[in-house]
Amino acid sequence: MLTVNAYAALSATEPLAPTTIERRDVGPKDVLIEIRYAGVCHSDIHAVRGEWGQLTYPQVVGHEIAGIVAEVGSEVTRYAVGDRVGVGCMVNSCRKCENCLAGLENYCLAGFTATYTGLDRDGTITQGGYSTHVVVVEDFVLRIPDAISLEKAAPLLCAGITTYSPLAHWNAGPGKKVAVVGLGGLGHLAVKVAHAMGAEVTVLSRTLAKQDDGLAFGAADYRATADPDTFTELANTFDLIINTVSANIDVDAYLSLLRLDGTLVSVGAAPEPLPVSVVSLVGNRRSFTGSTIGSISETQEMLDFCAEHSIVPETELIAAKEINEAFDRVLSSDVRYRFVIDIATLA
């Protein structure tokens, strides 16, 4: 076992604090990664505060991991010491169900093994990327292209794939009108990716406070949803709407913005059920659906796409000791647009 430094939640109510955790020995198919950077996702906050179910503490979170291969198992063929790699939201799956066999591990019927709070193959609880090292089976390790710095790559492993996957699946591209709800950690990447795919992008945000940023990221239009005229003027406009916010929204109002056969996709997880009128769906054959991260192959595709199109997140680098302050700032929307922890400050 390898003892490593980490920042962990000790309970649902206490601040995160420095500690040490154990990583399993490197098995034949495992990769030991020296973590250089870890992104801070809103999901990390939900998890440590017990908002998505009871946890076993101490718990280390973080599923936007970028680093360097430090050791490989005897049967590893894809990676070598010194390679630039990343780990996203999952570190294993059943490998046997219909979805896994189709290469869609993120929809594993048994539930994929989450990078943190998951039940690992040895019966332990997985611990995430707010730590100096992690051991992951090679099939769930991603290669980070040289064109993307490790610092910028980290948020792509969650925020990037979470938005790329629905945009690719619903064929965002030339001739398509795409709206992005919310311009936060996910939303700003959705705008950049959709624009690079060739779609005409509109940002739908509560106010116009980030309008200049949205237009700079590639949006052709930026509208305030607090203005009721927005929903009147944009009725029957979009082929695809990506909802990136985790707050409750008026689903019927957003469905009214879709043209015939348009789709509203939620990637943000609202805390309460979202009511929807069937009339909003049948009138223009609209769809309301959801999407979660992406498969390993699609995540690699996303990284390569971002490298090709020079897409990187807007980040603010912080030291490990600033994690609790960063959590508070995320909750108050005081970040443009993703915090990234310099793991060297944990060493």
PDB file of C-alpha atoms in Angstrom, residues 15-321:
ATOM      1  CA  PRO A  15     -14.252  21.961   6.454  1.00  0.00           C
ATOM      2  CA  LEU A  16     -11.978  19.778   4.351  1.00  0.00           C
ATOM      3  CA  ALA A  17      -8.633  19.172   6.043  1.00  0.00           C
ATOM      4  CA  PRO A  18      -5.210  17.728   5.181  1.00  0.00           C
ATOM      5  CA  THR A  19      -4.778  14.025   5.878  1.00  0.00           C
ATOM      6  CA  THR A  20      -3.215  10.889   4.441  1.00  0.00           C
ATOM      7  CA  ILE A  21      -4.919   8.010   2.651  1.00  0.00           C
ATOM      8  CA  GLU A  22      -3.861   4.586   1.394  1.00  0.00           C
ATOM      9  CA  ARG A  23      -3.669   3.695  -2.288  1.00  0.00           C
ATOM     10  CA  ARG A  24      -3.680   0.057  -3.326  1.00  0.00           C
ATOM     11  CA  ASP A  25      -0.542  -1.613  -4.626  1.00  0.00           C
ATOM     12  CA  VAL A  26      -0.128  -1.419  -8.391  1.00  0.00           C
ATOM     13  CA  GLY A  27      -1.647  -4.539  -9.907  1.00  0.00           C
ATOM     14  CA  PRO A  28      -0.792  -6.092 -13.295  1.00  0.00           C
ATOM     15  CA  LYS A  29      -3.237  -3.853 -15.194  1.00  0.00           C
ATOM     16  CA  ASP A  30      -2.976  -0.756 -12.988  1.00  0.00           C
ATOM     17  CA  VAL A  31      -1.443   2.653 -13.581  1.00  0.00           C
ATOM     18  CA  LEU A  32      -0.052   4.754 -10.739  1.00  0.00           C
ATOM     19  CA  ILE A  33      -0.548   8.437 -11.509  1.00  0.00           C
ATOM     20  CA  GLU A  34       1.287  11.295  -9.837  1.00  0.00           C
ATOM     21  CA  ILE A  35      -1.481  13.886  -9.783  1.00  0.00           C
ATOM     22  CA  ARG A  36      -0.430  17.374 -10.805  1.00  0.00           C
ATOM     23  CA  TYR A  37      -3.798  19.139 -10.995  1.00  0.00           C
ATOM     24  CA  ALA A  38      -7.379  18.452  -9.863  1.00  0.00           C
ATOM     25  CA  GLY A  39     -10.427  20.445 -10.870  1.00  0.00           C
ATOM     26  CA  VAL A  40     -13.096  21.514  -8.389  1.00  0.00           C
ATOM     27  CA  CYS A  41     -16.570  20.431  -9.511  1.00  0.00           C
ATOM     28  CA  HIS A  42     -19.875  21.440  -7.901  1.00  0.00           C
ATOM     29  CA  SER A  43     -20.508  17.704  -7.570  1.00  0.00           C
ATOM     30  CA  ASP A  44     -17.616  17.540  -5.098  1.00  0.00           C
ATOM     31  CA  ILE A  45     -19.497  19.893  -2.798  1.00  0.00           C
ATOM     32  CA  HIS A  46     -22.798  17.997  -3.113  1.00  0.00           C
ATOM     33  CA  ALA A  47     -20.986  14.762  -2.298  1.00  0.00           C
ATOM     34  CA  VAL A  48     -19.007  15.791   0.783  1.00  0.00           C
ATOM     35  CA  ARG A  49     -22.044  17.491   2.296  1.00  0.00           C
ATOM     36  CA  GLY A  50     -24.067  14.315   2.003  1.00  0.00           C
ATOM     37  CA  GLU A  51     -26.578  15.850  -0.390  1.00  0.00           C
ATOM     38  CA  TRP A  52     -26.398  12.847  -2.719  1.00  0.00           C
ATOM     39  CA  GLY A  53     -26.529  10.190  -0.011  1.00  0.00           C
ATOM     40  CA  GLN A  54     -24.690   9.207   3.140  1.00  0.00           C
ATOM     41  CA  LEU A  55     -20.919   8.820   2.914  1.00  0.00           C
ATOM     42  CA  THR A  56     -18.214   7.002   4.802  1.00  0.00           C
ATOM     43  CA  TYR A  57     -15.782   9.604   6.123  1.00  0.00           C
ATOM     44  CA  PRO A  58     -13.051  10.652   5.718  1.00  0.00           C
ATOM     45  CA  GLN A  59     -13.781  11.141   2.015  1.00  0.00           C
ATOM     46  CA  VAL A  60     -11.488  12.599  -0.623  1.00  0.00           C
ATOM     47  CA  VAL A  61     -13.304  13.975  -3.659  1.00  0.00           C
ATOM     48  CA  GLY A  62     -12.178  15.237  -7.058  1.00  0.00           C
ATOM     49  CA  HIS A  63     -12.894  13.631 -10.447  1.00  0.00           C
ATOM     50  CA  GLU A  64     -11.056  15.993 -12.757  1.00  0.00           C
ATOM     51  CA  ILE A  65      -7.552  14.562 -12.500  1.00  0.00           C
ATOM     52  CA  ALA A  66      -4.484  15.301 -14.632  1.00  0.00           C
ATOM     53  CA  GLY A  67      -0.991  14.021 -13.997  1.00  0.00           C
ATOM     54  CA  ILE A  68       1.974  11.907 -15.011  1.00  0.00           C
ATOM     55  CA  VAL A  69       2.327   8.128 -15.041  1.00  0.00           C
ATOM     56  CA  ALA A  70       4.687   7.135 -12.226  1.00  0.00           C
ATOM     57  CA  GLU A  71       4.442   3.332 -12.472  1.00  0.00           C
ATOM     58  CA  VAL A  72       2.649   0.734 -14.566  1.00  0.00           C
ATOM     59  CA  GLY A  73       1.675  -2.871 -13.918  1.00  0.00           C
ATOM     60  CA  SER A  74       3.309  -5.785 -15.690  1.00  0.00           C
ATOM     61  CA  GLU A  75       0.401  -6.257 -18.129  1.00  0.00           C
ATOM     62  CA  VAL A  76      -0.197  -2.583 -18.981  1.00  0.00           C
ATOM     63  CA  THR A  77       0.195  -1.942 -22.721  1.00  0.00           C
ATOM     64  CA  ARG A  78      -1.284   1.503 -23.299  1.00  0.00           C
ATOM     65  CA  TYR A  79       0.846   3.674 -21.020  1.00  0.00           C
ATOM     66  CA  ALA A  80       4.418   4.092 -19.902  1.00  0.00           C
ATOM     67  CA  VAL A  81       6.140   5.999 -17.119  1.00  0.00           C
ATOM     68  CA  GLY A  82       6.212   9.704 -17.982  1.00  0.00           C
ATOM     69  CA  ASP A  83       3.018   9.747 -20.070  1.00  0.00           C
ATOM     70  CA  ARG A  84       0.589  12.641 -19.593  1.00  0.00           C
ATOM     71  CA  VAL A  85      -2.730  11.182 -18.485  1.00  0.00           C
ATOM     72  CA  GLY A  86      -6.051  11.965 -16.874  1.00  0.00           C
ATOM     73  CA  VAL A  87      -8.891  10.357 -14.963  1.00  0.00           C
ATOM     74  CA  GLY A  88     -12.501  11.490 -15.021  1.00  0.00           C
ATOM     75  CA  CYS A  89     -15.646  10.541 -13.148  1.00  0.00           C
ATOM     76  CA  MET A  90     -15.310   6.749 -13.288  1.00  0.00           C
ATOM     77  CA  VAL A  91     -12.557   4.246 -12.597  1.00  0.00           C
ATOM     78  CA  ASN A  92     -14.278   0.966 -13.461  1.00  0.00           C
ATOM     79  CA  SER A  93     -17.534  -0.691 -14.508  1.00  0.00           C
ATOM     80  CA  CYS A  94     -18.933  -4.204 -14.622  1.00  0.00           C
ATOM     81  CA  ARG A  95     -17.534  -4.763 -18.168  1.00  0.00           C
ATOM     82  CA  LYS A  96     -20.255  -7.401 -18.750  1.00  0.00           C
ATOM     83  CA  CYS A  97     -23.618  -5.686 -19.206  1.00  0.00           C
ATOM     84  CA  GLU A  98     -25.142  -4.719 -22.540  1.00  0.00           C
ATOM     85  CA  ASN A  99     -24.108  -1.092 -22.213  1.00  0.00           C
ATOM     86  CA  CYS A 100     -20.532  -1.827 -21.166  1.00  0.00           C
ATOM     87  CA  LEU A 101     -20.122  -4.280 -24.051  1.00  0.00           C
ATOM     88  CA  ALA A 102     -21.345  -1.535 -26.368  1.00  0.00           C
ATOM     89  CA  GLY A 103     -18.578   0.746 -25.107  1.00  0.00           C
ATOM     90  CA  LEU A 104     -20.899   2.860 -22.974  1.00  0.00           C
ATOM     91  CA  GLU A 105     -19.403   2.279 -19.536  1.00  0.00           C
ATOM     92  CA  ASN A 106     -20.928   5.514 -18.268  1.00  0.00           C
ATOM     93  CA  TYR A 107     -24.328   3.830 -18.576  1.00  0.00           C
ATOM     94  CA  CYS A 108     -23.235   0.564 -16.934  1.00  0.00           C
ATOM     95  CA  LEU A 109     -26.384  -1.233 -15.826  1.00  0.00           C
ATOM     96  CA  ALA A 110     -24.712  -2.179 -12.556  1.00  0.00           C
ATOM     97  CA  GLY A 111     -23.561   1.406 -12.067  1.00  0.00           C
ATOM     98  CA  PHE A 112     -20.022   2.462 -12.938  1.00  0.00           C
ATOM     99  CA  THR A 113     -17.451   2.743 -10.155  1.00  0.00           C
ATOM    100  CA  ALA A 114     -17.208   6.441  -9.365  1.00  0.00           C
ATOM    101  CA  THR A 115     -13.770   7.994  -8.893  1.00  0.00           C
ATOM    102  CA  TYR A 116     -14.796   8.842  -5.353  1.00  0.00           C
ATOM    103  CA  THR A 117     -17.492   7.482  -2.994  1.00  0.00           C
ATOM    104  CA  GLY A 118     -17.676   4.335  -5.146  1.00  0.00           C
ATOM    105  CA  LEU A 119     -17.213   0.726  -4.058  1.00  0.00           C
ATOM    106  CA  ASP A 120     -13.873  -0.346  -5.514  1.00  0.00           C
ATOM    107  CA  ARG A 121     -13.035  -3.875  -6.673  1.00  0.00           C
ATOM    108  CA  ASP A 122     -11.181  -4.601  -3.409  1.00  0.00           C
ATOM    109  CA  GLY A 123     -14.209  -3.607  -1.325  1.00  0.00           C
ATOM    110  CA  THR A 124     -12.841  -0.213  -0.270  1.00  0.00           C
ATOM    111  CA  ILE A 125     -14.429   3.184  -0.915  1.00  0.00           C
ATOM    112  CA  THR A 126     -12.789   5.037  -3.798  1.00  0.00           C
ATOM    113  CA  GLN A 127     -10.975   8.250  -2.943  1.00  0.00           C
ATOM    114  CA  GLY A 128     -10.654  11.071  -5.455  1.00  0.00           C
ATOM    115  CA  GLY A 129      -8.164  13.480  -6.904  1.00  0.00           C
ATOM    116  CA  TYR A 130      -7.581  15.936  -4.073  1.00  0.00           C
ATOM    117  CA  SER A 131      -4.488  13.826  -3.383  1.00  0.00           C
ATOM    118  CA  THR A 132      -0.962  13.364  -4.660  1.00  0.00           C
ATOM    119  CA  HIS A 133      -1.393   9.943  -6.290  1.00  0.00           C
ATOM    120  CA  VAL A 134      -4.078   7.589  -7.536  1.00  0.00           C
ATOM    121  CA  VAL A 135      -4.054   4.010  -8.844  1.00  0.00           C
ATOM    122  CA  VAL A 136      -6.448   3.274 -11.722  1.00  0.00           C
ATOM    123  CA  VAL A 137      -6.890   0.290 -14.036  1.00  0.00           C
ATOM    124  CA  GLU A 138      -5.460   1.271 -17.437  1.00  0.00           C
ATOM    125  CA  ASP A 139      -8.798   0.920 -19.287  1.00  0.00           C
ATOM    126  CA  PHE A 140     -10.128   3.968 -17.426  1.00  0.00           C
ATOM    127  CA  VAL A 141      -7.092   6.201 -17.925  1.00  0.00           C
ATOM    128  CA  LEU A 142      -7.127   8.893 -20.634  1.00  0.00           C
ATOM    129  CA  ARG A 143      -4.229  10.224 -22.685  1.00  0.00           C
ATOM    130  CA  ILE A 144      -3.878  14.007 -22.544  1.00  0.00           C
ATOM    131  CA  PRO A 145      -2.726  15.511 -25.861  1.00  0.00           C
ATOM    132  CA  ASP A 146       0.464  17.556 -25.791  1.00  0.00           C
ATOM    133  CA  ALA A 147      -1.448  20.600 -27.050  1.00  0.00           C
ATOM    134  CA  ILE A 148      -3.354  20.869 -23.749  1.00  0.00           C
ATOM    135  CA  SER A 149      -1.573  21.778 -20.520  1.00  0.00           C
ATOM    136  CA  LEU A 150      -2.261  19.511 -17.570  1.00  0.00           C
ATOM    137  CA  GLU A 151      -3.760  22.415 -15.628  1.00  0.00           C
ATOM    138  CA  LYS A 152      -6.264  23.139 -18.387  1.00  0.00           C
ATOM    139  CA  ALA A 153      -6.917  19.472 -19.104  1.00  0.00           C
ATOM    140  CA  ALA A 154      -8.214  18.666 -15.621  1.00  0.00           C
ATOM    141  CA  PRO A 155     -11.700  20.268 -15.923  1.00  0.00           C
ATOM    142  CA  LEU A 156     -12.193  18.683 -19.336  1.00  0.00           C
ATOM    143  CA  LEU A 157     -12.392  15.275 -17.629  1.00  0.00           C
ATOM    144  CA  CYS A 158     -15.809  16.178 -16.188  1.00  0.00           C
ATOM    145  CA  ALA A 159     -17.070  19.559 -17.386  1.00  0.00           C
ATOM    146  CA  GLY A 160     -15.690  18.988 -20.883  1.00  0.00           C
ATOM    147  CA  ILE A 161     -17.106  15.522 -21.499  1.00  0.00           C
ATOM    148  CA  THR A 162     -20.403  16.287 -19.759  1.00  0.00           C
ATOM    149  CA  THR A 163     -21.122  18.946 -22.379  1.00  0.00           C
ATOM    150  CA  TYR A 164     -19.331  17.375 -25.354  1.00  0.00           C
ATOM    151  CA  SER A 165     -21.282  14.109 -25.122  1.00  0.00           C
ATOM    152  CA  PRO A 166     -24.812  15.506 -25.667  1.00  0.00           C
ATOM    153  CA  LEU A 167     -23.586  17.968 -28.283  1.00  0.00           C
ATOM    154  CA  ALA A 168     -22.042  15.106 -30.243  1.00  0.00           C
ATOM    155  CA  HIS A 169     -24.938  12.697 -29.671  1.00  0.00           C
ATOM    156  CA  TRP A 170     -27.580  15.179 -30.859  1.00  0.00           C
ATOM    157  CA  ASN A 171     -25.444  16.264 -33.801  1.00  0.00           C
ATOM    158  CA  ALA A 172     -24.659  19.880 -33.021  1.00  0.00           C
ATOM    159  CA  GLY A 173     -22.992  21.288 -36.105  1.00  0.00           C
ATOM    160  CA  PRO A 174     -23.418  23.505 -39.176  1.00  0.00           C
ATOM    161  CA  GLY A 175     -27.019  24.533 -39.740  1.00  0.00           C
ATOM    162  CA  LYS A 176     -28.030  23.743 -36.150  1.00  0.00           C
ATOM    163  CA  LYS A 177     -29.106  26.326 -33.583  1.00  0.00           C
ATOM    164  CA  VAL A 178     -27.971  25.437 -30.081  1.00  0.00           C
ATOM    165  CA  ALA A 179     -28.806  27.198 -26.817  1.00  0.00           C
ATOM    166  CA  VAL A 180     -26.788  26.770 -23.630  1.00  0.00           C
ATOM    167  CA  VAL A 181     -28.559  27.433 -20.329  1.00  0.00           C
ATOM    168  CA  GLY A 182     -26.112  28.883 -17.817  1.00  0.00           C
ATOM    169  CA  LEU A 183     -22.586  30.171 -18.352  1.00  0.00           C
ATOM    170  CA  GLY A 184     -20.680  28.486 -15.551  1.00  0.00           C
ATOM    171  CA  GLY A 185     -18.067  25.744 -15.380  1.00  0.00           C
ATOM    172  CA  LEU A 186     -20.038  23.503 -17.740  1.00  0.00           C
ATOM    173  CA  GLY A 187     -21.807  26.182 -19.740  1.00  0.00           C
ATOM    174  CA  HIS A 188     -18.729  28.069 -20.894  1.00  0.00           C
ATOM    175  CA  LEU A 189     -17.246  24.848 -22.267  1.00  0.00           C
ATOM    176  CA  ALA A 190     -20.545  23.952 -23.945  1.00  0.00           C
ATOM    177  CA  VAL A 191     -20.423  27.270 -25.785  1.00  0.00           C
ATOM    178  CA  LYS A 192     -16.827  26.743 -26.906  1.00  0.00           C
ATOM    179  CA  VAL A 193     -17.433  23.169 -28.055  1.00  0.00           C
ATOM    180  CA  ALA A 194     -20.731  23.856 -29.846  1.00  0.00           C
ATOM    181  CA  HIS A 195     -19.159  26.812 -31.657  1.00  0.00           C
ATOM    182  CA  ALA A 196     -16.193  24.679 -32.712  1.00  0.00           C
ATOM    183  CA  MET A 197     -18.612  22.046 -34.028  1.00  0.00           C
ATOM    184  CA  GLY A 198     -20.071  24.704 -36.303  1.00  0.00           C
ATOM    185  CA  ALA A 199     -23.393  25.351 -34.574  1.00  0.00           C
ATOM    186  CA  GLU A 200     -24.943  28.786 -34.063  1.00  0.00           C
ATOM    187  CA  VAL A 201     -24.884  29.243 -30.292  1.00  0.00           C
ATOM    188  CA  THR A 202     -27.056  31.332 -27.977  1.00  0.00           C
ATOM    189  CA  VAL A 203     -26.450  31.647 -24.249  1.00  0.00           C
ATOM    190  CA  LEU A 204     -29.524  31.728 -22.007  1.00  0.00           C
ATOM    191  CA  SER A 205     -28.482  33.153 -18.639  1.00  0.00           C
ATOM    192  CA  ARG A 206     -30.484  34.739 -15.849  1.00  0.00           C
ATOM    193  CA  THR A 207     -28.866  38.134 -16.476  1.00  0.00           C
ATOM    194  CA  LEU A 208     -26.523  39.713 -19.004  1.00  0.00           C
ATOM    195  CA  ALA A 209     -23.658  39.946 -16.486  1.00  0.00           C
ATOM    196  CA  LYS A 210     -21.423  37.552 -18.442  1.00  0.00           C
ATOM    197  CA  GLN A 211     -22.502  38.610 -21.908  1.00  0.00           C
ATOM    198  CA  ASP A 212     -19.053  39.787 -23.025  1.00  0.00           C
ATOM    199  CA  ASP A 213     -17.547  36.458 -21.981  1.00  0.00           C
ATOM    200  CA  GLY A 214     -20.231  34.428 -23.722  1.00  0.00           C
ATOM    201  CA  LEU A 215     -19.742  36.257 -27.001  1.00  0.00           C
ATOM    202  CA  ALA A 216     -15.961  35.917 -26.698  1.00  0.00           C
ATOM    203  CA  PHE A 217     -16.344  32.150 -26.212  1.00  0.00           C
ATOM    204  CA  GLY A 218     -18.207  31.878 -29.511  1.00  0.00           C
ATOM    205  CA  ALA A 219     -21.876  32.619 -28.816  1.00  0.00           C
ATOM    206  CA  ALA A 220     -23.706  34.499 -31.560  1.00  0.00           C
ATOM    207  CA  ASP A 221     -26.360  35.758 -29.138  1.00  0.00           C
ATOM    208  CA  TYR A 222     -26.812  36.145 -25.382  1.00  0.00           C
ATOM    209  CA  ARG A 223     -30.231  36.506 -23.741  1.00  0.00           C
ATOM    210  CA  ALA A 224     -31.425  37.107 -20.184  1.00  0.00           C
ATOM    211  CA  THR A 225     -33.977  34.562 -19.001  1.00  0.00           C
ATOM    212  CA  ALA A 226     -35.117  36.995 -16.297  1.00  0.00           C
ATOM    213  CA  ASP A 227     -36.617  39.002 -19.166  1.00  0.00           C
ATOM    214  CA  PRO A 228     -39.943  37.377 -20.159  1.00  0.00           C
ATOM    215  CA  ASP A 229     -39.591  38.815 -23.675  1.00  0.00           C
ATOM    216  CA  THR A 230     -36.730  36.355 -24.234  1.00  0.00           C
ATOM    217  CA  PHE A 231     -39.127  33.413 -24.282  1.00  0.00           C
ATOM    218  CA  THR A 232     -41.536  35.217 -26.597  1.00  0.00           C
ATOM    219  CA  GLU A 233     -38.893  36.357 -29.070  1.00  0.00           C
ATOM    220  CA  LEU A 234     -37.052  33.025 -29.196  1.00  0.00           C
ATOM    221  CA  ALA A 235     -40.077  30.711 -29.374  1.00  0.00           C
ATOM    222  CA  ASN A 236     -39.617  27.785 -31.813  1.00  0.00           C
ATOM    223  CA  THR A 237     -35.970  28.691 -32.465  1.00  0.00           C
ATOM    224  CA  PHE A 238     -33.571  25.980 -31.329  1.00  0.00           C
ATOM    225  CA  ASP A 239     -32.734  22.459 -32.461  1.00  0.00           C
ATOM    226  CA  LEU A 240     -30.982  21.666 -29.206  1.00  0.00           C
ATOM    227  CA  ILE A 241     -30.833  23.190 -25.727  1.00  0.00           C
ATOM    228  CA  ILE A 242     -28.172  22.073 -23.237  1.00  0.00           C
ATOM    229  CA  ASN A 243     -29.232  22.877 -19.677  1.00  0.00           C
ATOM    230  CA  THR A 244     -26.111  23.064 -17.504  1.00  0.00           C
ATOM    231  CA  VAL A 245     -27.618  24.501 -14.322  1.00  0.00           C
ATOM    232  CA  SER A 246     -28.397  22.424 -11.249  1.00  0.00           C
ATOM    233  CA  ALA A 247     -31.220  24.687 -10.061  1.00  0.00           C
ATOM    234  CA  ASN A 248     -34.872  24.125 -10.822  1.00  0.00           C
ATOM    235  CA  ILE A 249     -36.017  25.614 -14.136  1.00  0.00           C
ATOM    236  CA  ASP A 250     -39.374  26.095 -15.822  1.00  0.00           C
ATOM    237  CA  VAL A 251     -39.086  23.157 -18.215  1.00  0.00           C
ATOM    238  CA  ASP A 252     -42.191  24.086 -20.176  1.00  0.00           C
ATOM    239  CA  ALA A 253     -40.851  27.591 -20.831  1.00  0.00           C
ATOM    240  CA  TYR A 254     -37.594  26.199 -22.223  1.00  0.00           C
ATOM    241  CA  LEU A 255     -39.408  23.557 -24.269  1.00  0.00           C
ATOM    242  CA  SER A 256     -41.301  26.383 -25.968  1.00  0.00           C
ATOM    243  CA  LEU A 257     -37.989  27.569 -27.415  1.00  0.00           C
ATOM    244  CA  LEU A 258     -37.524  24.343 -29.398  1.00  0.00           C
ATOM    245  CA  ARG A 259     -38.486  24.010 -33.018  1.00  0.00           C
ATOM    246  CA  LEU A 260     -40.015  20.824 -34.497  1.00  0.00           C
ATOM    247  CA  ASP A 261     -38.197  17.726 -33.201  1.00  0.00           C
ATOM    248  CA  GLY A 262     -35.996  19.838 -30.925  1.00  0.00           C
ATOM    249  CA  THR A 263     -34.444  18.411 -27.772  1.00  0.00           C
ATOM    250  CA  LEU A 264     -33.875  19.855 -24.306  1.00  0.00           C
ATOM    251  CA  VAL A 265     -31.032  17.978 -22.565  1.00  0.00           C
ATOM    252  CA  SER A 266     -30.331  18.401 -18.867  1.00  0.00           C
ATOM    253  CA  VAL A 267     -26.781  17.693 -17.725  1.00  0.00           C
ATOM    254  CA  GLY A 268     -27.211  19.574 -14.458  1.00  0.00           C
ATOM    255  CA  ALA A 269     -28.974  17.633 -11.708  1.00  0.00           C
ATOM    256  CA  ALA A 270     -31.692  19.703 -10.071  1.00  0.00           C
ATOM    257  CA  PRO A 271     -32.311  18.860  -6.388  1.00  0.00           C
ATOM    258  CA  GLU A 272     -36.074  18.518  -6.865  1.00  0.00           C
ATOM    259  CA  PRO A 273     -38.219  16.842  -9.556  1.00  0.00           C
ATOM    260  CA  LEU A 274     -38.881  19.058 -12.573  1.00  0.00           C
ATOM    261  CA  PRO A 275     -42.551  19.094 -13.634  1.00  0.00           C
ATOM    262  CA  VAL A 276     -43.321  19.074 -17.346  1.00  0.00           C
ATOM    263  CA  SER A 277     -46.584  19.305 -19.265  1.00  0.00           C
ATOM    264  CA  VAL A 278     -47.140  16.662 -21.934  1.00  0.00           C
ATOM    265  CA  VAL A 279     -48.677  19.425 -24.050  1.00  0.00           C
ATOM    266  CA  SER A 280     -45.242  21.049 -24.229  1.00  0.00           C
ATOM    267  CA  LEU A 281     -43.866  17.860 -25.758  1.00  0.00           C
ATOM    268  CA  VAL A 282     -46.550  16.761 -28.194  1.00  0.00           C
ATOM    269  CA  GLY A 283     -47.205  20.160 -29.767  1.00  0.00           C
ATOM    270  CA  ASN A 284     -43.963  20.251 -31.725  1.00  0.00           C
ATOM    271  CA  ARG A 285     -42.757  16.671 -31.188  1.00  0.00           C
ATOM    272  CA  ARG A 286     -40.204  17.949 -28.706  1.00  0.00           C
ATOM    273  CA  SER A 287     -38.070  15.846 -26.360  1.00  0.00           C
ATOM    274  CA  PHE A 288     -36.885  16.382 -22.796  1.00  0.00           C
ATOM    275  CA  THR A 289     -34.019  14.130 -21.789  1.00  0.00           C
ATOM    276  CA  GLY A 290     -30.791  13.888 -19.825  1.00  0.00           C
ATOM    277  CA  SER A 291     -27.166  12.939 -20.330  1.00  0.00           C
ATOM    278  CA  THR A 292     -24.336  11.899 -18.016  1.00  0.00           C
ATOM    279  CA  ILE A 293     -20.622  12.305 -18.781  1.00  0.00           C
ATOM    280  CA  GLY A 294     -19.417  10.046 -21.625  1.00  0.00           C
ATOM    281  CA  SER A 295     -17.739   6.733 -22.274  1.00  0.00           C
ATOM    282  CA  ILE A 296     -13.978   6.342 -22.077  1.00  0.00           C
ATOM    283  CA  SER A 297     -13.667   6.320 -25.867  1.00  0.00           C
ATOM    284  CA  GLU A 298     -15.848   9.410 -26.181  1.00  0.00           C
ATOM    285  CA  THR A 299     -13.861  11.169 -23.466  1.00  0.00           C
ATOM    286  CA  GLN A 300     -10.668  10.519 -25.420  1.00  0.00           C
ATOM    287  CA  GLU A 301     -12.439  11.788 -28.539  1.00  0.00           C
ATOM    288  CA  MET A 302     -13.362  14.955 -26.631  1.00  0.00           C
ATOM    289  CA  LEU A 303      -9.775  15.540 -25.493  1.00  0.00           C
ATOM    290  CA  ASP A 304      -8.503  15.124 -29.053  1.00  0.00           C
ATOM    291  CA  PHE A 305     -11.234  17.450 -30.378  1.00  0.00           C
ATOM    292  CA  CYS A 306     -10.346  20.119 -27.822  1.00  0.00           C
ATOM    293  CA  ALA A 307      -6.666  19.830 -28.703  1.00  0.00           C
ATOM    294  CA  GLU A 308      -7.441  20.151 -32.413  1.00  0.00           C
ATOM    295  CA  HIS A 309      -9.639  23.225 -31.889  1.00  0.00           C
ATOM    296  CA  SER A 310      -7.580  24.862 -29.110  1.00  0.00           C
ATOM    297  CA  ILE A 311     -10.442  24.585 -26.612  1.00  0.00           C
ATOM    298  CA  VAL A 312      -9.485  24.897 -22.952  1.00  0.00           C
ATOM    299  CA  PRO A 313     -11.483  25.910 -19.877  1.00  0.00           C
ATOM    300  CA  GLU A 314     -11.078  29.251 -18.161  1.00  0.00           C
ATOM    301  CA  THR A 315      -9.445  28.383 -14.844  1.00  0.00           C
ATOM    302  CA  GLU A 316      -8.230  29.875 -11.584  1.00  0.00           C
ATOM    303  CA  LEU A 317      -5.333  28.003  -9.979  1.00  0.00           C
ATOM    304  CA  ILE A 318      -5.475  27.588  -6.200  1.00  0.00           C
ATOM    305  CA  ALA A 319      -3.396  25.973  -3.469  1.00  0.00           C
ATOM    306  CA  ALA A 320      -4.768  23.039  -1.491  1.00  0.00           C
ATOM    307  CA  LYS A 321      -5.226  25.204   1.590  1.00  0.00           C
TER     308      LYS A 321
END
